[in-house]
Amino acid sequence: MQLSWLEDFIELARTRSFSRAAENRCVTHPAFGRRIKALEQWVGAELVVRSHPVSLTAAGQLFLDAATHSVDVLSAAKAQLEDSSAPVEQTLRVATGRTLARTFFPAWYEQLTQRLGSFPVSVSTGGAQEVIFRLGAGEADLLVIYSSPTTRLLIDPLRYESLTLARETLLPVSATDTKGRPRFKLVNAGTATPTPWLGFSQSLTLRGVLSKHLAGLPKKLALHMVYQADSYESIHAMALRGMGVAWLPQQLVQDDIRQAQLVVIGGPEMRVNFDISLYRLRGNSKPLVNAIWASVAADAIGPD
């Protein structure tokens, strides 16, 4: 039996969906199903009813409590062992998104070292569910992430505390033509040909933020999705090539806007504000983490 099987089962019990649980665990649907079947063979009983949505058998309900307790105990023990064997100079472990690792983290880390002195850091990147899992599993000391209804749903405030590090904005942008004018415009639904749109895949944190904003506009936009990806950088590259409009974080596109490769389109109501947030497990006792948290809390914008 592997620990990952228990984590798979807990995620399946939470989502009640094989496809969603497989996506959150970053494995293919068939591989995820085989792992659940292997766990059932090890337990010697069927744990789930393969319906829509998935439900747990009586044995599954009983085993869920044991699996959750086992994962929590093992994660806590792992974290304690790492603390006891750590060298005097601690390495800060930060989990974050790929875009934030490029656009936000370098300047933020430089600011921290100016206040606290130099310290080593190890940064791991991934999708929202992946980096949140790393924090919960004790594989990261801090989590830097775009804040959204999705992340707030996945992160239990009873287990984690948070601070808002910065405000960010999703800007609607278009590539420019030879005269520096936008190649595309945002138009209202029913009045013109839809504008080609470069969209976010479901795994991206900001998909829900943007969808909620667009749904709340007084007049709906005529948008035709021609491309979607689970990488802001990929969407950024397609926008630069003039393949369609895209809403992208300001820090990611600000240089392109200054160089007139991209231009902001639409009015102020088309821009979407959101937060960059910092999370840690409550009760984290590492001196370096506590020093960073106190430093950030002194001038943080506010709680997430």
Coordinates of C-alpha atoms in Angstrom, one line a residue:
M1 CA 0.0 0.0 0.0
Q2 CA 1.3 3.5 -0.9
L3 CA 0.6 6.7 0.9
S4 CA -0.4 8.3 -2.4
W5 CA -3.3 5.8 -2.6
L6 CA -4.7 7.2 0.7
E7 CA -4.3 10.8 -0.6
D8 CA -6.1 9.7 -3.8
F9 CA -9.0 8.2 -1.9
I10 CA -9.4 11.3 0.3
E11 CA -9.5 13.5 -2.8
L12 CA -12.1 11.3 -4.4
A13 CA -14.2 11.4 -1.3
R14 CA -14.0 15.2 -1.3
T15 CA -14.8 15.8 -5.0
R16 CA -17.1 12.8 -5.5
S17 CA -15.8 12.6 -9.1
F18 CA -13.1 10.4 -10.6
S19 CA -12.2 12.9 -13.3
R20 CA -12.0 15.9 -11.0
A21 CA -10.0 14.0 -8.4
A22 CA -7.6 12.7 -11.0
E23 CA -7.1 16.2 -12.3
N24 CA -6.4 17.5 -8.8
R25 CA -4.0 14.7 -8.1
C26 CA -2.2 15.4 -11.5
V27 CA -2.7 11.9 -12.9
T28 CA -4.7 10.5 -15.8
H29 CA -8.2 9.3 -15.2
P30 CA -7.4 5.6 -16.0
A31 CA -4.3 5.7 -13.8
F32 CA -6.3 7.2 -10.9
G33 CA -9.0 4.5 -11.3
R34 CA -6.3 1.8 -11.1
R35 CA -4.9 3.3 -7.9
I36 CA -8.3 3.4 -6.2
K37 CA -8.9 -0.3 -7.3
A38 CA -5.5 -1.2 -5.9
L39 CA -6.4 0.4 -2.6
E40 CA -9.7 -1.5 -2.5
Q41 CA -7.8 -4.8 -3.2
W42 CA -5.4 -4.0 -0.3
V43 CA -8.3 -3.1 2.1
G44 CA -10.2 -6.2 0.9
A45 CA -13.5 -4.3 0.4
E46 CA -15.2 -2.0 -2.0
L47 CA -14.8 1.6 -0.8
V48 CA -16.8 3.6 -3.5
V49 CA -20.0 3.3 -5.4
R50 CA -19.1 4.2 -9.0
S51 CA -22.1 6.4 -9.7
H52 CA -22.6 10.0 -10.6
P53 CA -21.7 11.6 -8.3
V54 CA -19.4 9.0 -6.7
S55 CA -20.5 7.9 -3.2
L56 CA -18.8 5.9 -0.5
T57 CA -19.8 2.5 0.7
A58 CA -20.2 1.8 4.5
A59 CA -16.7 0.4 4.4
G60 CA -15.5 3.5 2.5
Q61 CA -17.0 5.8 5.2
L62 CA -15.2 3.9 7.9
F63 CA -11.9 3.8 6.0
L64 CA -12.1 7.6 5.2
D65 CA -11.6 8.5 8.8
A66 CA -8.7 6.1 9.1
A67 CA -7.1 7.4 5.9
T68 CA -7.4 11.0 6.8
H69 CA -6.0 10.4 10.3
S70 CA -3.1 8.4 8.9
V71 CA -2.2 11.1 6.3
D72 CA -2.3 13.8 8.9
V73 CA -0.2 11.9 11.4
L74 CA 2.4 11.0 8.8
S75 CA 2.6 14.5 7.4
A76 CA 3.1 15.9 10.9
A77 CA 5.8 13.4 11.7
K78 CA 7.6 14.1 8.5
A79 CA 7.5 17.9 9.2
Q80 CA 8.9 17.3 12.8
L81 CA 11.7 15.1 11.5
E82 CA 12.6 17.7 8.9
D83 CA 12.7 20.3 11.7
S84 CA 14.9 18.2 14.0
S85 CA 17.4 17.3 11.3
A86 CA 17.6 20.8 9.7
P87 CA 20.9 22.6 9.6
V88 CA 21.4 25.7 11.7
E89 CA 20.9 27.9 8.6
Q90 CA 17.3 27.0 7.6
T91 CA 16.2 26.9 4.0
L92 CA 12.8 28.6 3.3
R93 CA 10.6 26.4 1.2
V94 CA 8.1 28.3 -0.9
A95 CA 5.4 26.8 -3.1
T96 CA 4.0 29.1 -5.8
G97 CA 2.6 29.3 -9.3
R98 CA 4.9 29.4 -12.3
T99 CA 3.9 32.9 -13.3
L100 CA 4.3 34.3 -9.8
A101 CA 7.7 32.7 -9.5
R102 CA 8.7 34.8 -12.5
T103 CA 6.8 38.1 -12.0
F104 CA 6.4 38.6 -8.2
F105 CA 8.6 36.4 -6.2
P106 CA 12.1 37.8 -7.1
A107 CA 11.3 41.3 -6.0
W108 CA 9.5 40.1 -2.9
Y109 CA 12.4 37.9 -1.9
E110 CA 14.9 40.7 -2.4
Q111 CA 12.8 42.9 -0.2
L112 CA 12.8 40.2 2.5
T113 CA 16.5 39.8 2.4
Q114 CA 17.0 43.6 2.7
R115 CA 15.0 43.5 5.9
L116 CA 16.1 40.2 7.5
G117 CA 19.5 39.5 5.9
S118 CA 20.4 36.8 3.4
F119 CA 18.8 33.3 3.8
P120 CA 18.6 30.3 1.4
V121 CA 15.3 29.6 -0.3
S122 CA 13.9 26.7 -2.3
V123 CA 11.0 27.5 -4.7
S124 CA 8.7 24.8 -6.1
T125 CA 6.1 25.7 -8.7
G126 CA 2.9 24.0 -10.0
G127 CA -0.8 24.4 -10.4
A128 CA -3.0 25.7 -7.6
Q129 CA -4.1 22.3 -6.3
E130 CA -0.6 21.0 -6.4
V131 CA 1.1 23.8 -4.5
I132 CA -1.7 23.9 -1.9
F133 CA -1.2 20.2 -1.4
R134 CA 2.5 20.8 -0.8
L135 CA 1.8 23.3 2.0
G136 CA -0.7 20.9 3.6
A137 CA 1.7 18.0 3.3
G138 CA 4.5 19.9 5.1
E139 CA 6.6 20.1 1.9
A140 CA 6.5 23.9 1.9
D141 CA 6.7 26.5 4.6
L142 CA 4.9 29.2 2.8
L143 CA 2.5 29.4 -0.1
V144 CA 2.4 32.4 -2.4
I145 CA -0.7 32.2 -4.7
Y146 CA -3.3 34.2 -6.6
S147 CA -6.3 34.5 -4.4
S148 CA -9.7 33.5 -5.8
P149 CA -12.9 31.8 -4.7
T150 CA -11.3 28.5 -5.8
T151 CA -8.3 28.9 -3.5
R152 CA -10.4 30.0 -0.6
L153 CA -12.5 26.9 -1.1
L154 CA -9.5 24.6 -1.1
I155 CA -7.6 26.2 1.8
D156 CA -9.2 25.6 5.2
P157 CA -8.9 28.8 7.4
L158 CA -8.9 26.7 10.5
R159 CA -5.6 25.1 9.4
Y160 CA -4.0 28.0 7.5
E161 CA -3.6 31.7 8.1
S162 CA -3.1 34.2 5.4
L163 CA -1.9 37.7 4.5
T164 CA -2.5 39.8 1.4
L165 CA 0.8 40.7 -0.1
A166 CA -0.2 42.8 -3.1
R167 CA -3.1 43.8 -5.4
E168 CA -3.0 42.6 -9.0
T169 CA -5.1 43.3 -12.1
L170 CA -6.1 41.2 -15.0
L171 CA -5.8 43.4 -18.1
P172 CA -7.6 42.7 -21.4
V173 CA -4.9 43.0 -24.0
S174 CA -4.5 42.7 -27.8
A175 CA -1.5 42.6 -30.0
T176 CA -0.9 45.7 -32.1
D177 CA -0.9 46.1 -35.9
T178 CA 1.8 47.9 -37.9
K179 CA 0.4 51.3 -36.9
G180 CA 0.4 50.5 -33.2
R181 CA -3.4 50.0 -33.0
P182 CA -5.1 47.0 -31.4
R183 CA -5.8 44.1 -33.7
F184 CA -8.9 43.2 -31.8
K185 CA -11.6 45.0 -29.9
L186 CA -14.1 43.9 -27.3
V187 CA -17.7 44.1 -28.7
N188 CA -21.1 43.4 -27.2
A189 CA -22.9 40.2 -27.8
G190 CA -25.3 40.3 -30.8
T191 CA -23.8 43.4 -32.4
A192 CA -20.8 42.1 -34.2
T193 CA -18.7 39.1 -35.1
P194 CA -17.3 37.6 -31.8
T195 CA -13.7 38.4 -30.9
P196 CA -11.3 35.5 -30.8
W197 CA -10.5 34.8 -27.1
L198 CA -7.5 33.1 -25.5
G199 CA -8.9 31.5 -22.4
F200 CA -7.8 29.9 -19.1
S201 CA -8.1 26.1 -18.6
Q202 CA -10.1 25.0 -15.6
S203 CA -6.9 24.3 -13.6
L204 CA -5.9 27.9 -13.6
T205 CA -6.7 29.8 -10.4
L206 CA -7.9 33.0 -12.2
R207 CA -10.4 31.3 -14.5
G208 CA -13.1 31.6 -11.8
V209 CA -12.2 35.2 -11.1
L210 CA -12.5 36.2 -14.7
S211 CA -15.6 34.2 -15.4
K212 CA -17.4 35.8 -12.4
H213 CA -16.4 39.3 -13.6
L214 CA -17.5 38.7 -17.2
A215 CA -20.8 37.2 -16.1
G216 CA -21.4 40.4 -14.0
L217 CA -21.0 42.9 -16.8
P218 CA -24.2 44.8 -17.6
K219 CA -23.6 44.0 -21.3
K220 CA -22.3 40.6 -22.3
L221 CA -19.3 40.4 -24.6
A222 CA -19.1 38.6 -27.9
L223 CA -16.2 36.3 -27.3
H224 CA -15.3 33.1 -29.3
M225 CA -12.7 30.9 -27.5
V226 CA -10.1 29.8 -30.0
Y227 CA -7.4 28.7 -27.6
Q228 CA -7.1 27.7 -23.9
A229 CA -4.2 26.6 -21.8
D230 CA -3.2 25.8 -18.3
S231 CA -0.3 28.3 -18.5
Y232 CA -0.5 32.0 -18.4
E233 CA 2.8 32.1 -20.2
S234 CA 1.4 30.1 -23.1
I235 CA -1.6 32.4 -23.4
H236 CA 0.7 35.4 -23.2
A237 CA 2.8 34.0 -26.1
M238 CA -0.3 33.5 -28.2
A239 CA -1.5 37.0 -27.5
L240 CA 1.8 38.4 -28.6
R241 CA 1.4 36.5 -31.9
G242 CA -2.0 38.2 -32.5
M243 CA -4.1 35.1 -32.1
G244 CA -6.8 36.8 -30.0
V245 CA -7.5 38.9 -26.9
A246 CA -6.5 37.7 -23.5
W247 CA -6.9 38.8 -19.9
L248 CA -3.5 38.5 -18.3
P249 CA -1.8 39.6 -15.0
Q250 CA -0.5 43.2 -15.3
Q251 CA 3.0 42.2 -14.0
L252 CA 3.2 39.6 -16.8
V253 CA 2.4 42.0 -19.6
Q254 CA 3.6 45.4 -18.4
D255 CA 6.9 45.3 -20.4
D256 CA 5.0 44.4 -23.6
I257 CA 2.6 47.3 -23.0
R258 CA 5.5 49.7 -22.6
Q259 CA 7.1 48.4 -25.8
A260 CA 3.7 48.7 -27.6
Q261 CA 3.7 45.0 -28.4
L262 CA 0.4 44.6 -26.5
V263 CA -2.2 47.3 -25.8
V264 CA -4.9 47.4 -23.1
I265 CA -8.4 47.3 -24.7
G266 CA -11.9 48.1 -23.4
G267 CA -12.8 50.4 -20.6
P268 CA -11.9 50.3 -16.9
E269 CA -14.9 48.0 -16.2
M270 CA -13.1 45.3 -18.2
R271 CA -10.2 45.1 -15.8
V272 CA -10.4 42.6 -12.9
N273 CA -8.7 43.2 -9.6
F274 CA -7.6 40.4 -7.3
D275 CA -5.0 39.6 -4.6
I276 CA -1.7 37.9 -4.2
S277 CA -1.8 36.1 -0.9
L278 CA 0.6 34.4 1.5
Y279 CA -0.4 31.3 3.5
R280 CA 1.2 29.2 6.2
L281 CA 0.0 26.4 8.4
R282 CA -1.2 27.6 11.8
G283 CA 1.3 26.8 14.6
N284 CA 4.4 26.8 12.3
S285 CA 7.3 27.1 14.8
K286 CA 10.2 27.6 12.4
P287 CA 12.1 30.8 13.5
L288 CA 12.7 31.9 9.9
V289 CA 9.1 31.5 8.9
N290 CA 8.0 33.4 12.0
A291 CA 10.4 36.2 11.3
I292 CA 9.2 36.5 7.7
W293 CA 5.6 36.4 8.8
A294 CA 6.1 39.1 11.3
S295 CA 8.0 41.3 8.8
V296 CA 5.3 40.8 6.2
A297 CA 2.4 41.3 8.6
A298 CA 3.8 44.8 9.6
D299 CA 2.9 46.2 6.2
A300 CA 0.6 43.7 4.7
I301 CA -2.5 45.0 2.9
G302 CA -4.7 42.9 5.1
P303 CA -6.1 39.4 5.6
D304 CA -7.1 37.3 2.6

